Coordinates of C-alpha atoms and ligand atoms in Angstrom, one line a residue:
Chain A
X1 CA 30.8 12.5 -28.8
X2 CA 32.7 11.7 -31.9
X3 CA 30.0 9.9 -33.8
X4 CA 27.0 12.0 -33.1
X5 CA 25.1 12.5 -36.4
X6 CA 24.3 16.0 -37.6
X7 CA 21.1 17.5 -36.6
X8 CA 18.3 16.4 -39.0
X9 CA 16.1 19.3 -38.2
X10 CA 18.0 22.2 -39.6
X11 CA 15.0 24.4 -39.5
X12 CA 13.9 24.1 -35.9
X13 CA 17.1 23.3 -34.1
X14 CA 17.7 20.0 -32.6
X15 CA 15.4 19.0 -29.8
X16 CA 18.4 17.2 -28.4
X17 CA 20.6 20.3 -28.0
X18 CA 21.8 20.6 -24.5
X19 CA 20.3 17.2 -23.4
X20 CA 23.7 16.1 -22.2
X21 CA 25.0 19.5 -21.3
X22 CA 24.8 21.7 -18.3
X23 CA 22.3 24.2 -19.5
X24 CA 19.4 23.8 -17.1
X25 CA 17.3 26.7 -18.2
X26 CA 15.3 24.5 -20.6
X27 CA 14.1 22.1 -17.9
X28 CA 10.6 22.7 -16.7
X29 CA 11.4 22.3 -13.1
X30 CA 15.1 22.6 -12.9
X31 CA 17.4 19.7 -12.8
X32 CA 17.9 19.4 -9.1
X33 CA 15.4 19.2 -6.3
X34 CA 14.3 22.7 -5.5
X35 CA 13.0 23.6 -2.1
X36 CA 9.6 25.2 -2.9
X37 CA 10.5 27.9 -0.4
X38 CA 14.1 28.3 -1.6
X39 CA 15.3 31.9 -0.9
X40 CA 12.4 32.7 1.3
X41 CA 13.0 33.9 4.9
X42 CA 11.1 31.3 6.9
X43 CA 11.8 32.8 10.4
X44 CA 8.5 32.6 12.4
X45 CA 7.5 36.1 13.6
X46 CA 8.0 36.3 17.4
X47 CA 4.4 37.0 18.1
X48 CA 3.3 33.6 16.6
X49 CA 3.5 30.1 18.1
X50 CA 5.7 28.1 15.8
X51 CA 4.1 24.7 16.6
X52 CA 0.6 26.1 16.1
X53 CA 1.6 27.7 12.8
X54 CA 3.1 24.4 11.6
X55 CA 0.0 22.5 12.6
X56 CA -2.2 25.0 10.8
X57 CA -0.1 24.9 7.6
X58 CA 0.0 21.1 7.7
X59 CA -3.8 20.9 7.8
X60 CA -4.1 23.4 4.9
X61 CA -1.4 21.5 3.0
X62 CA -3.0 18.1 3.6
X63 CA -6.4 19.2 2.4
X64 CA -4.7 20.4 -0.9
X65 CA -2.6 17.3 -1.2
X66 CA -5.5 14.9 -0.7
X67 CA -7.9 16.6 -3.0
X68 CA -5.2 17.1 -5.6
X69 CA -4.7 13.3 -5.5
X70 CA -8.5 12.6 -5.9
X71 CA -8.6 15.1 -8.9
X72 CA -5.6 13.5 -10.5
X73 CA -7.5 10.2 -10.6
X74 CA -9.6 11.8 -13.3
X75 CA -6.6 12.0 -15.6
X76 CA -7.6 10.2 -18.8
X77 CA -11.0 9.5 -17.4
X78 CA -12.9 12.8 -17.7
X79 CA -16.1 13.3 -19.7
X80 CA -14.2 15.3 -22.4
X81 CA -10.7 16.3 -23.2
X82 CA -11.3 19.9 -22.1
X83 CA -12.3 18.7 -18.6
X84 CA -9.5 16.3 -18.4
X85 CA -7.2 19.3 -18.9
X86 CA -9.1 21.5 -16.5
X87 CA -9.2 18.9 -13.7
X88 CA -5.5 18.3 -14.2
X89 CA -4.9 22.1 -13.9
X90 CA -6.8 22.3 -10.7
X91 CA -5.0 19.2 -9.3
X92 CA -1.7 20.9 -10.2
X93 CA -2.7 24.1 -8.5
X94 CA -3.6 22.3 -5.3
X95 CA -0.4 20.2 -5.5
X96 CA 1.6 23.4 -5.7
X97 CA -0.3 24.8 -2.7
X98 CA 0.4 21.5 -0.8
X99 CA 4.1 21.7 -1.5
X100 CA 4.4 25.2 -0.3
X101 CA 2.3 24.6 2.8
X102 CA 4.1 21.4 3.8
X103 CA 7.5 23.1 3.3
X104 CA 6.2 26.0 5.5
X105 CA 5.1 23.6 8.2
X106 CA 8.4 21.8 8.2
X107 CA 10.4 25.1 8.4
X108 CA 8.2 26.5 11.2
X109 CA 8.5 23.3 13.3
X110 CA 10.9 20.6 12.1
X111 CA 9.5 18.2 14.7
X112 CA 6.4 17.6 12.5
X113 CA 8.6 15.8 9.9
X114 CA 8.9 12.0 10.2
X115 CA 12.3 10.6 10.8
X116 CA 13.9 8.8 7.9
X117 CA 16.9 6.4 7.8
X118 CA 20.3 8.1 8.0
X119 CA 21.5 9.3 4.6
X120 CA 18.0 9.4 3.1
X121 CA 17.9 12.2 0.5
X122 CA 14.1 12.6 0.8
X123 CA 13.2 16.3 1.0
X124 CA 10.9 17.4 3.9
X125 CA 7.8 17.9 1.7
X126 CA 8.1 14.3 0.6
X127 CA 8.9 13.0 4.1
X128 CA 5.6 14.6 5.1
X129 CA 3.6 13.4 2.1
X130 CA 4.9 9.9 1.8
X131 CA 6.2 8.8 5.2
X132 CA 3.4 9.9 7.5
X133 CA 0.7 7.5 8.6
X134 CA -3.0 8.2 7.8
X135 CA -3.8 9.0 11.5
X136 CA -1.3 11.8 11.3
X137 CA -2.9 13.5 8.3
X138 CA -4.8 16.7 9.3
X139 CA -7.1 17.0 6.3
X140 CA -10.9 17.2 6.6
X141 CA -13.0 14.2 5.6
X142 CA -14.6 16.1 2.7
X143 CA -11.5 15.9 0.5
X144 CA -10.6 12.2 1.1
X145 CA -13.8 10.3 0.3
X146 CA -13.4 8.4 -2.9
X147 CA -14.4 9.9 -6.2
X148 CA -17.9 9.3 -7.4
X149 CA -19.2 10.5 -10.8
X150 CA -18.4 13.8 -12.4
X151 CA -21.3 15.5 -10.6
X152 CA -19.9 14.4 -7.2
X153 CA -16.5 15.9 -8.2
X154 CA -18.2 19.2 -9.2
X155 CA -20.1 19.4 -6.0
X156 CA -17.1 18.6 -3.9
X157 CA -15.0 21.2 -5.7
X158 CA -17.6 23.9 -5.4
X159 CA -17.9 23.4 -1.6
X160 CA -14.2 23.1 -1.1
X161 CA -13.1 26.0 -3.3
X162 CA -15.7 28.3 -1.9
X163 CA -14.7 27.6 1.7
X164 CA -11.0 27.7 1.1
X165 CA -11.1 30.8 -1.1
X166 CA -12.9 32.8 1.7
X167 CA -10.3 31.6 4.2
X168 CA -7.3 32.4 1.8
X169 CA -8.7 35.9 1.3
X170 CA -8.3 36.4 5.0
X171 CA -5.0 34.6 5.3
X172 CA -3.5 36.9 2.7
X173 CA -2.9 39.3 5.6
X174 CA -1.8 36.7 8.1
X175 CA 1.0 37.7 10.6
X176 CA 3.3 35.0 9.1
X177 CA 4.4 36.6 5.8
X178 CA 5.2 33.2 4.3
X179 CA 1.6 31.9 4.9
X180 CA 0.3 35.3 3.7
X181 CA 2.2 35.0 0.4
X182 CA 1.1 31.4 -0.1
X183 CA -2.6 32.4 0.5
X184 CA -2.3 35.4 -1.8
X185 CA -1.1 33.2 -4.6
X186 CA -3.8 30.7 -3.9
X187 CA -6.6 33.2 -4.1
X188 CA -6.3 33.5 -7.8
X189 CA -6.2 29.7 -8.3
X190 CA -9.1 29.1 -6.0
X191 CA -11.2 31.7 -7.7
X192 CA -10.8 29.8 -11.0
X193 CA -11.6 26.5 -9.3
X194 CA -14.7 27.9 -7.8
X195 CA -15.7 29.4 -11.1
X196 CA -15.1 26.1 -13.0
X197 CA -17.1 24.1 -10.4
X198 CA -19.8 26.8 -10.3
X199 CA -20.4 26.8 -14.0
X200 CA -20.6 23.0 -14.1
X201 CA -22.9 23.0 -11.1
X202 CA -25.3 25.2 -13.0
X203 CA -24.9 23.3 -16.2
X204 CA -25.6 19.9 -14.5
X205 CA -28.5 21.3 -12.5
X206 CA -30.1 22.7 -15.6
X207 CA -28.9 20.3 -18.2
X208 CA -30.9 17.0 -18.3
X209 CA -33.0 15.1 -15.8
X210 CA -30.2 12.7 -15.3
X211 CA -27.5 15.3 -14.8
X212 CA -29.7 17.0 -12.2
X213 CA -30.5 13.8 -10.4
X214 CA -26.7 12.9 -10.3
X215 CA -25.8 16.4 -9.1
X216 CA -28.3 16.4 -6.3
X217 CA -27.2 12.9 -5.2
X218 CA -23.5 14.0 -5.2
X219 CA -24.3 17.2 -3.2
X220 CA -26.5 15.4 -0.7
X221 CA -23.9 12.7 -0.2
X222 CA -21.2 15.3 0.6
X223 CA -23.3 17.7 2.6
X224 CA -22.9 15.8 6.0
X225 CA -19.2 16.7 5.7
X226 CA -19.8 20.4 5.0
X227 CA -20.0 21.4 8.6
X228 CA -16.6 19.9 9.4
X229 CA -15.1 21.7 6.3
X230 CA -16.6 25.0 7.3
X231 CA -15.3 24.6 10.9
X232 CA -11.8 23.8 9.8
X233 CA -11.6 27.0 7.8
X234 CA -13.5 29.3 10.2
X235 CA -16.0 29.9 7.4
X236 CA -18.0 33.1 8.0
X237 CA -21.4 34.0 6.5
X238 CA -19.8 35.0 3.2
X239 CA -19.4 31.4 2.4
X240 CA -23.2 30.8 2.8
X241 CA -23.9 33.9 0.7
X242 CA -21.9 32.5 -2.2
X243 CA -23.2 28.9 -1.9
X244 CA -26.8 30.2 -1.6
X245 CA -26.3 32.3 -4.8
X246 CA -25.1 29.3 -6.8
X247 CA -27.9 27.1 -5.4
X248 CA -30.5 29.8 -6.3
X249 CA -29.3 30.4 -9.8
X250 CA -29.2 26.6 -10.3
X251 CA -32.6 26.0 -8.8
X252 CA -31.2 23.7 -6.1
X253 CA -32.2 23.6 -2.5
X254 CA -29.6 23.6 0.2
X255 CA -29.6 19.9 1.3
X256 CA -31.5 19.1 4.5
X257 CA -29.2 16.4 6.0
X258 CA -27.5 16.3 9.4
X259 CA -23.8 16.8 9.8
X260 CA -21.8 13.6 10.1
X261 CA -20.6 12.9 13.6
X262 CA -17.1 11.7 14.5
X263 CA -13.8 13.2 13.4
X264 CA -10.5 12.1 12.1
X265 CA -10.7 10.1 8.9
X266 CA -12.9 7.8 6.9
X267 CA -11.7 4.4 5.8
X268 CA -10.9 5.9 2.4
X269 CA -7.7 7.7 3.4
X270 CA -5.4 4.9 4.4
X271 CA -6.3 3.1 1.2
X272 CA -5.5 6.2 -0.8
X273 CA -2.2 6.7 1.0
X274 CA -1.3 3.0 0.5
X275 CA -1.4 3.7 -3.2
X276 CA 0.2 7.2 -3.1
X277 CA 3.1 6.1 -0.8
X278 CA 3.9 2.7 -2.2
X279 CA 6.9 3.6 -4.4
X280 CA 8.4 6.2 -2.1
X281 CA 8.2 3.9 0.9
X282 CA 9.8 1.0 -1.1
X283 CA 12.9 3.2 -1.6
X284 CA 13.5 5.4 1.5
X285 CA 17.0 6.1 0.3
X286 CA 16.0 6.6 -3.3
X287 CA 16.4 9.7 -5.4
X288 CA 13.7 10.8 -7.7
Chain B
X1 CA -14.7 24.8 -69.6
X2 CA -15.5 21.2 -68.9
X3 CA -15.3 19.6 -65.5
X4 CA -12.3 17.6 -66.6
X5 CA -10.3 20.7 -67.7
X6 CA -11.3 22.3 -64.4
X7 CA -9.9 19.3 -62.5
X8 CA -6.7 19.3 -64.5
X9 CA -6.1 23.0 -63.6
X10 CA -6.9 22.4 -59.9
X11 CA -4.6 19.4 -59.9
X12 CA -1.8 21.5 -61.6
X13 CA -2.2 24.2 -59.0
X14 CA -2.0 21.6 -56.2
X15 CA 1.0 20.0 -57.7
X16 CA 2.7 23.4 -58.0
X17 CA 2.1 24.1 -54.3
X18 CA 3.6 20.8 -53.3
X19 CA 6.5 21.3 -55.7
X20 CA 7.3 24.7 -54.2
X21 CA 7.1 23.2 -50.7
X22 CA 4.3 25.6 -49.9
X23 CA 1.4 24.7 -47.6
X24 CA -2.0 23.4 -48.6
X25 CA -4.6 25.3 -46.6
X26 CA -8.1 24.1 -45.7
X27 CA -9.9 26.2 -48.4
X28 CA -7.5 25.0 -51.2
X29 CA -8.6 22.2 -53.5
X30 CA -6.9 18.9 -52.8
X31 CA -7.2 15.4 -54.3
X32 CA -9.5 13.1 -52.4
X33 CA -6.7 10.6 -51.8
X34 CA -4.6 13.4 -50.2
X35 CA -7.4 14.4 -47.9
X36 CA -8.2 10.8 -46.9
X37 CA -4.5 10.0 -46.2
X38 CA -4.2 13.2 -44.1
X39 CA -7.3 12.4 -42.1
X40 CA -6.1 8.9 -41.5
X41 CA -2.6 10.0 -40.4
X42 CA -3.7 13.0 -38.3
X43 CA -6.4 10.9 -36.6
X44 CA -4.0 8.1 -35.9
X45 CA -1.7 10.7 -34.4
X46 CA -4.4 12.3 -32.3
X47 CA -5.6 8.9 -31.0
X48 CA -2.0 8.1 -30.1
X49 CA -1.8 11.2 -27.9
X50 CA -5.0 10.3 -26.1
X51 CA -4.3 6.5 -25.7
X52 CA -0.7 7.5 -24.8
X53 CA -2.1 9.2 -21.6
X54 CA -2.8 5.8 -20.1
X55 CA 0.5 4.1 -19.7
X56 CA 2.0 7.0 -17.9
X57 CA -1.2 8.0 -16.3
X58 CA -1.0 4.6 -14.6
X59 CA 1.7 6.0 -12.3
X60 CA 0.4 9.5 -11.4
X61 CA -1.2 8.3 -8.2
X62 CA 2.0 6.5 -7.2
X63 CA 4.6 9.1 -8.2
X64 CA 7.3 8.9 -5.5
X65 CA 7.8 12.6 -4.9
X66 CA 5.6 15.6 -5.1
X67 CA 7.9 17.2 -7.7
X68 CA 7.7 14.1 -9.9
X69 CA 3.9 14.0 -9.5
X70 CA 3.6 17.5 -10.7
X71 CA 5.9 16.8 -13.7
X72 CA 4.0 13.7 -14.6
X73 CA 0.6 15.1 -14.3
X74 CA 1.6 18.1 -16.4
X75 CA 3.0 15.9 -19.0
X76 CA 0.0 13.6 -19.3
X77 CA -2.1 16.8 -19.4
X78 CA 0.0 18.0 -22.3
X79 CA -0.8 14.9 -24.2
X80 CA -4.5 15.6 -23.8
X81 CA -3.7 19.0 -25.3
X82 CA -1.9 17.5 -28.2
X83 CA -4.9 15.3 -28.9
X84 CA -7.1 18.4 -28.9
X85 CA -5.0 20.3 -31.4
X86 CA -4.8 17.4 -33.7
X87 CA -8.5 16.7 -33.6
X88 CA -9.0 20.4 -34.5
X89 CA -6.7 19.9 -37.5
X90 CA -8.9 17.0 -38.7
X91 CA -12.0 19.2 -38.2
X92 CA -10.5 21.5 -40.9
X93 CA -10.7 18.5 -43.2
X94 CA -14.4 18.0 -42.4
X95 CA -14.2 15.2 -39.8
X96 CA -15.3 15.8 -36.2
X97 CA -13.7 14.7 -33.0
X98 CA -16.8 12.7 -32.1
X99 CA -16.7 10.7 -35.3
X100 CA -13.0 9.9 -34.8
X101 CA -13.5 8.9 -31.2
X102 CA -16.2 6.5 -32.3
X103 CA -13.8 5.0 -34.9
X104 CA -11.1 4.6 -32.2
X105 CA -13.3 2.8 -29.7
X106 CA -14.7 0.6 -32.4
X107 CA -11.2 -0.4 -33.4
X108 CA -11.6 1.0 -36.9
X109 CA -8.7 3.4 -36.6
X110 CA -5.2 2.7 -35.2
X111 CA -2.9 4.4 -32.7
X112 CA 0.8 4.0 -32.1
X113 CA 1.5 0.4 -31.0
X114 CA 4.0 1.5 -28.4
X115 CA 1.1 2.3 -26.1
X116 CA 0.0 -1.4 -26.1
X117 CA 3.0 -2.2 -23.9
X118 CA 2.5 -2.1 -20.1
X119 CA 4.2 0.3 -17.6
X120 CA 5.5 -1.9 -14.8
X121 CA 7.7 0.4 -12.7
X122 CA 8.2 4.1 -12.1
X123 CA 11.3 3.9 -14.2
X124 CA 9.0 3.4 -17.2
X125 CA 7.9 7.0 -16.8
X126 CA 11.5 8.1 -17.4
X127 CA 12.1 5.6 -20.2
X128 CA 8.9 6.6 -22.0
X129 CA 9.9 10.2 -21.9
X130 CA 13.4 9.5 -23.1
X131 CA 12.8 6.8 -25.7
X132 CA 9.1 7.1 -26.7
X133 CA 8.8 10.9 -26.7
X134 CA 12.3 10.9 -28.2
X135 CA 11.3 8.6 -31.0
X136 CA 8.1 10.6 -31.4
X137 CA 10.1 13.7 -31.9
X138 CA 12.3 12.1 -34.6
X139 CA 9.1 11.1 -36.4
X140 CA 7.4 14.4 -35.8
X141 CA 9.9 17.2 -36.3
X142 CA 10.0 16.6 -40.1
X143 CA 6.2 16.9 -40.0
X144 CA 6.5 20.5 -38.9
X145 CA 7.3 21.0 -42.7
X146 CA 4.4 18.8 -43.8
X147 CA 2.4 20.1 -46.8
X148 CA -0.9 20.5 -44.9
X149 CA -0.8 23.9 -43.1
X150 CA -3.0 23.2 -40.0
X151 CA -1.1 19.9 -39.4
X152 CA 2.3 21.4 -39.7
X153 CA 1.5 24.3 -37.4
X154 CA 0.0 21.9 -34.8
X155 CA 3.2 19.8 -35.0
X156 CA 5.5 22.8 -34.3
X157 CA 3.7 23.4 -31.0
X158 CA 3.6 19.7 -30.2
X159 CA 7.3 19.1 -30.9
X160 CA 8.3 21.9 -28.5
X161 CA 6.3 20.2 -25.7
X162 CA 7.5 16.7 -26.7
X163 CA 11.1 17.9 -26.3
X164 CA 10.3 18.9 -22.7
X165 CA 8.9 15.5 -22.1
X166 CA 12.0 13.9 -23.4
X167 CA 14.3 16.0 -21.3
X168 CA 12.2 15.4 -18.2
X169 CA 12.2 11.6 -18.8
X170 CA 15.9 11.6 -19.3
X171 CA 16.4 13.7 -16.2
X172 CA 14.3 11.2 -14.1
X173 CA 16.5 8.3 -15.3
X174 CA 19.7 10.3 -14.6
X175 CA 18.5 11.0 -11.1
X176 CA 17.5 7.4 -10.5
X177 CA 20.9 6.2 -11.8
X178 CA 22.5 8.4 -9.0
X179 CA 20.3 6.7 -6.4
X180 CA 20.4 3.2 -5.1
X181 CA 21.4 -0.1 -6.7
X182 CA 17.7 -1.1 -6.8
X183 CA 16.9 2.1 -8.7
X184 CA 19.7 1.5 -11.2
X185 CA 18.4 -2.0 -11.8
X186 CA 14.9 -0.6 -12.3
X187 CA 16.2 1.7 -15.0
X188 CA 18.1 -1.0 -16.9
X189 CA 15.1 -3.4 -16.7
X190 CA 12.8 -0.7 -18.1
X191 CA 15.2 0.2 -20.9
X192 CA 15.5 -3.5 -21.8
X193 CA 11.7 -3.7 -22.2
X194 CA 11.2 -0.5 -24.1
X195 CA 14.2 -0.4 -26.5
X196 CA 12.8 -2.7 -29.2
X197 CA 9.2 -1.4 -29.1
X198 CA 10.7 2.1 -29.4
X199 CA 12.5 1.1 -32.6
X200 CA 9.2 -0.3 -33.9
X201 CA 7.7 3.2 -33.6
X202 CA 9.2 4.2 -36.9
X203 CA 7.1 1.6 -38.7
X204 CA 8.1 -1.5 -40.7
X205 CA 11.3 -1.5 -42.9
X206 CA 10.9 0.6 -46.0
X207 CA 10.7 -2.5 -48.2
X208 CA 7.5 -3.4 -46.4
X209 CA 5.9 0.0 -46.1
X210 CA 3.5 0.3 -49.1
X211 CA 2.2 3.8 -48.3
X212 CA 5.5 5.6 -47.9
X213 CA 6.2 6.5 -51.6
X214 CA 2.8 8.2 -52.2
X215 CA 3.0 10.0 -48.8
X216 CA 6.4 11.3 -49.6
X217 CA 5.4 12.5 -53.1
X218 CA 2.5 14.4 -51.5
X219 CA 4.8 16.0 -49.0
X220 CA 2.8 14.5 -46.1
X221 CA 5.7 12.3 -45.1
X222 CA 9.3 13.7 -45.3
X223 CA 11.6 10.8 -44.5
X224 CA 11.4 7.0 -44.8
X225 CA 10.9 4.8 -41.8
X226 CA 14.5 3.4 -42.0
X227 CA 16.0 6.8 -42.2
X228 CA 14.3 8.0 -39.1
X229 CA 15.1 4.8 -37.2
X230 CA 18.8 5.2 -38.1
X231 CA 18.8 8.8 -36.8
X232 CA 17.1 7.8 -33.6
X233 CA 19.7 5.0 -32.9
X234 CA 22.5 7.4 -33.7
X235 CA 21.2 10.0 -31.3
X236 CA 20.3 7.6 -28.5
X237 CA 23.5 5.6 -28.2
X238 CA 25.6 8.4 -26.7
X239 CA 22.7 9.3 -24.4
X240 CA 22.6 5.7 -23.2
X241 CA 26.3 5.8 -22.5
X242 CA 26.0 9.0 -20.5
X243 CA 23.2 7.5 -18.6
X244 CA 25.2 4.3 -17.9
X245 CA 22.6 1.8 -19.3
X246 CA 23.2 -0.9 -21.8
X247 CA 20.9 -1.1 -24.9
X248 CA 19.8 -4.7 -25.3
X249 CA 21.1 -5.3 -28.8
X250 CA 24.2 -7.4 -29.3
X251 CA 24.6 -6.2 -32.9
X252 CA 24.7 -2.5 -31.9
X253 CA 28.0 -1.0 -32.9
X254 CA 29.5 2.1 -34.7
X255 CA 30.2 1.6 -38.4
X256 CA 33.0 3.9 -39.4
X257 CA 32.4 3.3 -43.1
X258 CA 28.7 4.2 -43.0
X259 CA 29.2 6.9 -40.4
X260 CA 26.2 5.4 -38.6
X261 CA 25.5 2.7 -36.0
X262 CA 24.7 -0.8 -37.2
X263 CA 21.9 -2.4 -35.2
X264 CA 19.7 -5.4 -35.1
X265 CA 16.1 -5.6 -36.3
X266 CA 13.1 -5.6 -33.9
X267 CA 10.9 -8.6 -33.9
X268 CA 8.6 -7.6 -36.8
X269 CA 6.3 -10.6 -36.2
X270 CA 5.6 -9.3 -32.7
X271 CA 5.0 -5.8 -34.2
X272 CA 2.5 -7.2 -36.7
X273 CA 0.7 -9.0 -33.8
X274 CA 0.5 -5.9 -31.8
X275 CA -0.8 -3.9 -34.8
X276 CA -3.4 -6.6 -35.3
X277 CA -4.6 -6.1 -31.7
X278 CA -2.8 -8.9 -29.9
X279 CA -0.4 -6.8 -27.9
X280 CA -0.3 -7.0 -24.1
X281 CA -2.5 -3.9 -23.6
X282 CA -4.6 -3.4 -26.8
X283 CA -7.8 -4.6 -25.2
X284 CA -7.2 -2.8 -22.0
X285 CA -6.4 0.6 -23.6
X286 CA -9.5 0.6 -25.8
X287 CA -11.7 -0.6 -23.0
X288 CA -10.4 2.3 -20.8
X289 CA -11.1 4.8 -23.5
X290 CA -14.5 3.4 -24.2
X291 CA -15.4 3.4 -20.5
X292 CA -14.3 7.0 -20.0
X293 CA -16.2 8.0 -23.2
X294 CA -19.4 6.2 -22.2
X295 CA -19.2 7.3 -18.6
X296 CA -19.0 10.9 -19.8
X297 CA -21.9 10.7 -22.2
X298 CA -24.5 12.1 -19.7
X299 CA -22.2 15.0 -18.9
X300 CA -21.8 15.9 -22.6
X301 CA -25.5 15.6 -23.1
X302 CA -26.2 17.9 -20.2
X303 CA -23.7 20.5 -21.6
X304 CA -25.4 20.4 -25.0
X305 CA -28.9 20.6 -23.4
X306 CA -27.9 23.5 -21.2
X307 CA -26.2 25.3 -24.1
X308 CA -29.4 25.0 -26.2
X309 CA -31.5 26.3 -23.4
X310 CA -29.3 29.3 -22.8
X311 CA -28.8 30.3 -26.5
X312 CA -28.7 34.0 -26.8
X313 CA -28.1 34.5 -23.1
X314 CA -24.9 36.2 -22.0
X315 CA -23.3 33.1 -20.4
X316 CA -20.9 31.4 -22.8
X317 CA -21.1 27.6 -23.4
X318 CA -19.3 26.0 -20.5
X319 CA -17.2 23.5 -22.5
X320 CA -15.8 26.0 -24.9
X321 CA -14.6 28.3 -22.2
X322 CA -12.9 25.5 -20.4
X323 CA -11.1 24.6 -23.6
X324 CA -9.2 27.9 -23.2
X325 CA -7.3 26.7 -20.2
X326 CA -3.6 26.7 -21.0
X327 CA -1.3 23.8 -20.2
X328 CA 0.5 24.2 -16.9
X329 CA 3.8 22.6 -17.6
X330 CA 5.9 25.6 -16.6
X331 CA 8.9 26.9 -18.5
X332 CA 7.9 25.7 -21.9
X333 CA 7.8 29.2 -23.3
X334 CA 11.6 29.1 -22.9
X335 CA 12.2 26.9 -25.9
Ligands
LIG401 FE1 2.3 14.3 -27.3
LIG402 FE1 4.8 13.6 -25.0

């Protein structure tokens, strides 16, 4: 451009350098859409059933996607800046897991991906996230119920991260190398999530009368959904060992409430998806 | 030595530091007016970061792709981090985050007026990144050389991240412009709404900016409002051309003689009204911050009570440890 002014910030270099150029190395996520599994061999090993693998990855992906969404609702609403940042971190980790798992599901069995209008540039992970109906989501009910207070979020995160971490430790040696790699990466993240939730669980249990009352209310409210969560992840006794440890150190009894009957979804999911999908669905040929 | 002579010497040392363009550090003597001005400016900046989470946060749950959702969430999270560094800088001047938060929600301290405008479409996420983060960078890069050490160092880190935000915002708009007609219309409509408020971000014209001279003499401020506004316009015009949008100013044109663009003046009466609290979102933004703060009171109390109870035990205070979490916007180390 002939009339661009000289850079005013001689010392630090112009923040505008390369803005109009072709240097893409400075962009946080690249300039083009990147398949999260780009460069990965997604052939399903012959001993595995591709449709079964896809369904399993979809369920794992949906859990991450839905809980990530719930956690992202805390953004600018958390009790303190440090927790705003931490909850966003966890939401970002789970969103990353969701993207990989949805892409893995689509690559294993393309028939799981909803059909979009001809010429739609929507990538498969977004077709799955934004163009599926609530009834087709495979997530457990634990992750979809609406946010309560911070204690409710801490209790949900402790239960979810504990169960999922135990499963991911097993899945890290899964016969599908793609799922195994996704799980191995997730183990580190989920360890942090469980630790964050565990420390807050203890703090709220031992903090004030009010925090203890709220924590017990949150935990008791979620407990009826714990059995379904544990079933979905084939949770073994190691999960109970961890939870009992956290409960013991916090001076909290394991809730004595019956598992919720039914399956599928609560009323909360379709409402959540209506919000999540609204812009994407308004522009099925749009590029983002 | 009398107190007066003492003060004369301290003042001379301070003036010398400023004259050499060296940094004033927290332990150094500083005039009370300098300290007060800094607290006001840094606090206002910190509040802007925190209130600034809301307009874009408004779209996190509706981001139209998973990639955009990750980018937006990471960006808004960065703004929380900026608020944290800046509140830490005010702590070196003896004012705590809790005190400043009270001042903010009681309306006794200001934040950037741009955040009192609503976000009405997803294109606004891109426009805010491009124009608002862009204007913030123009304002803030000179502050990396500001005379107060902790502020200048915080600004260096913040500016690097703001430049990512600006690129990401511009990239979103570029992508939308390659999309459908509806998307292109969304981008133009958004730019039409944010152009003038973005120009207002540099503050009133120099003639009406009473604090500028003293702030420049103290090396707190490095450029006048009108200088920075001109730079912003000059930088933005070619970017708008490359994007394919029209900036909504009939007076905008290149002036060969001046070597700069001529441009129209924002509606300064509207600006004054927004500063006074009568903007479209002033009440909403403060109410949001107040609600989040009050809803979190029992959690902060629990953390304090728990930390007191466990003093001397091996477990570190929960909140402090969590503060160590790094921002997750990947790739920033690259700048
Ligand atoms: Fe910022
Ligand atoms: Fe920013």
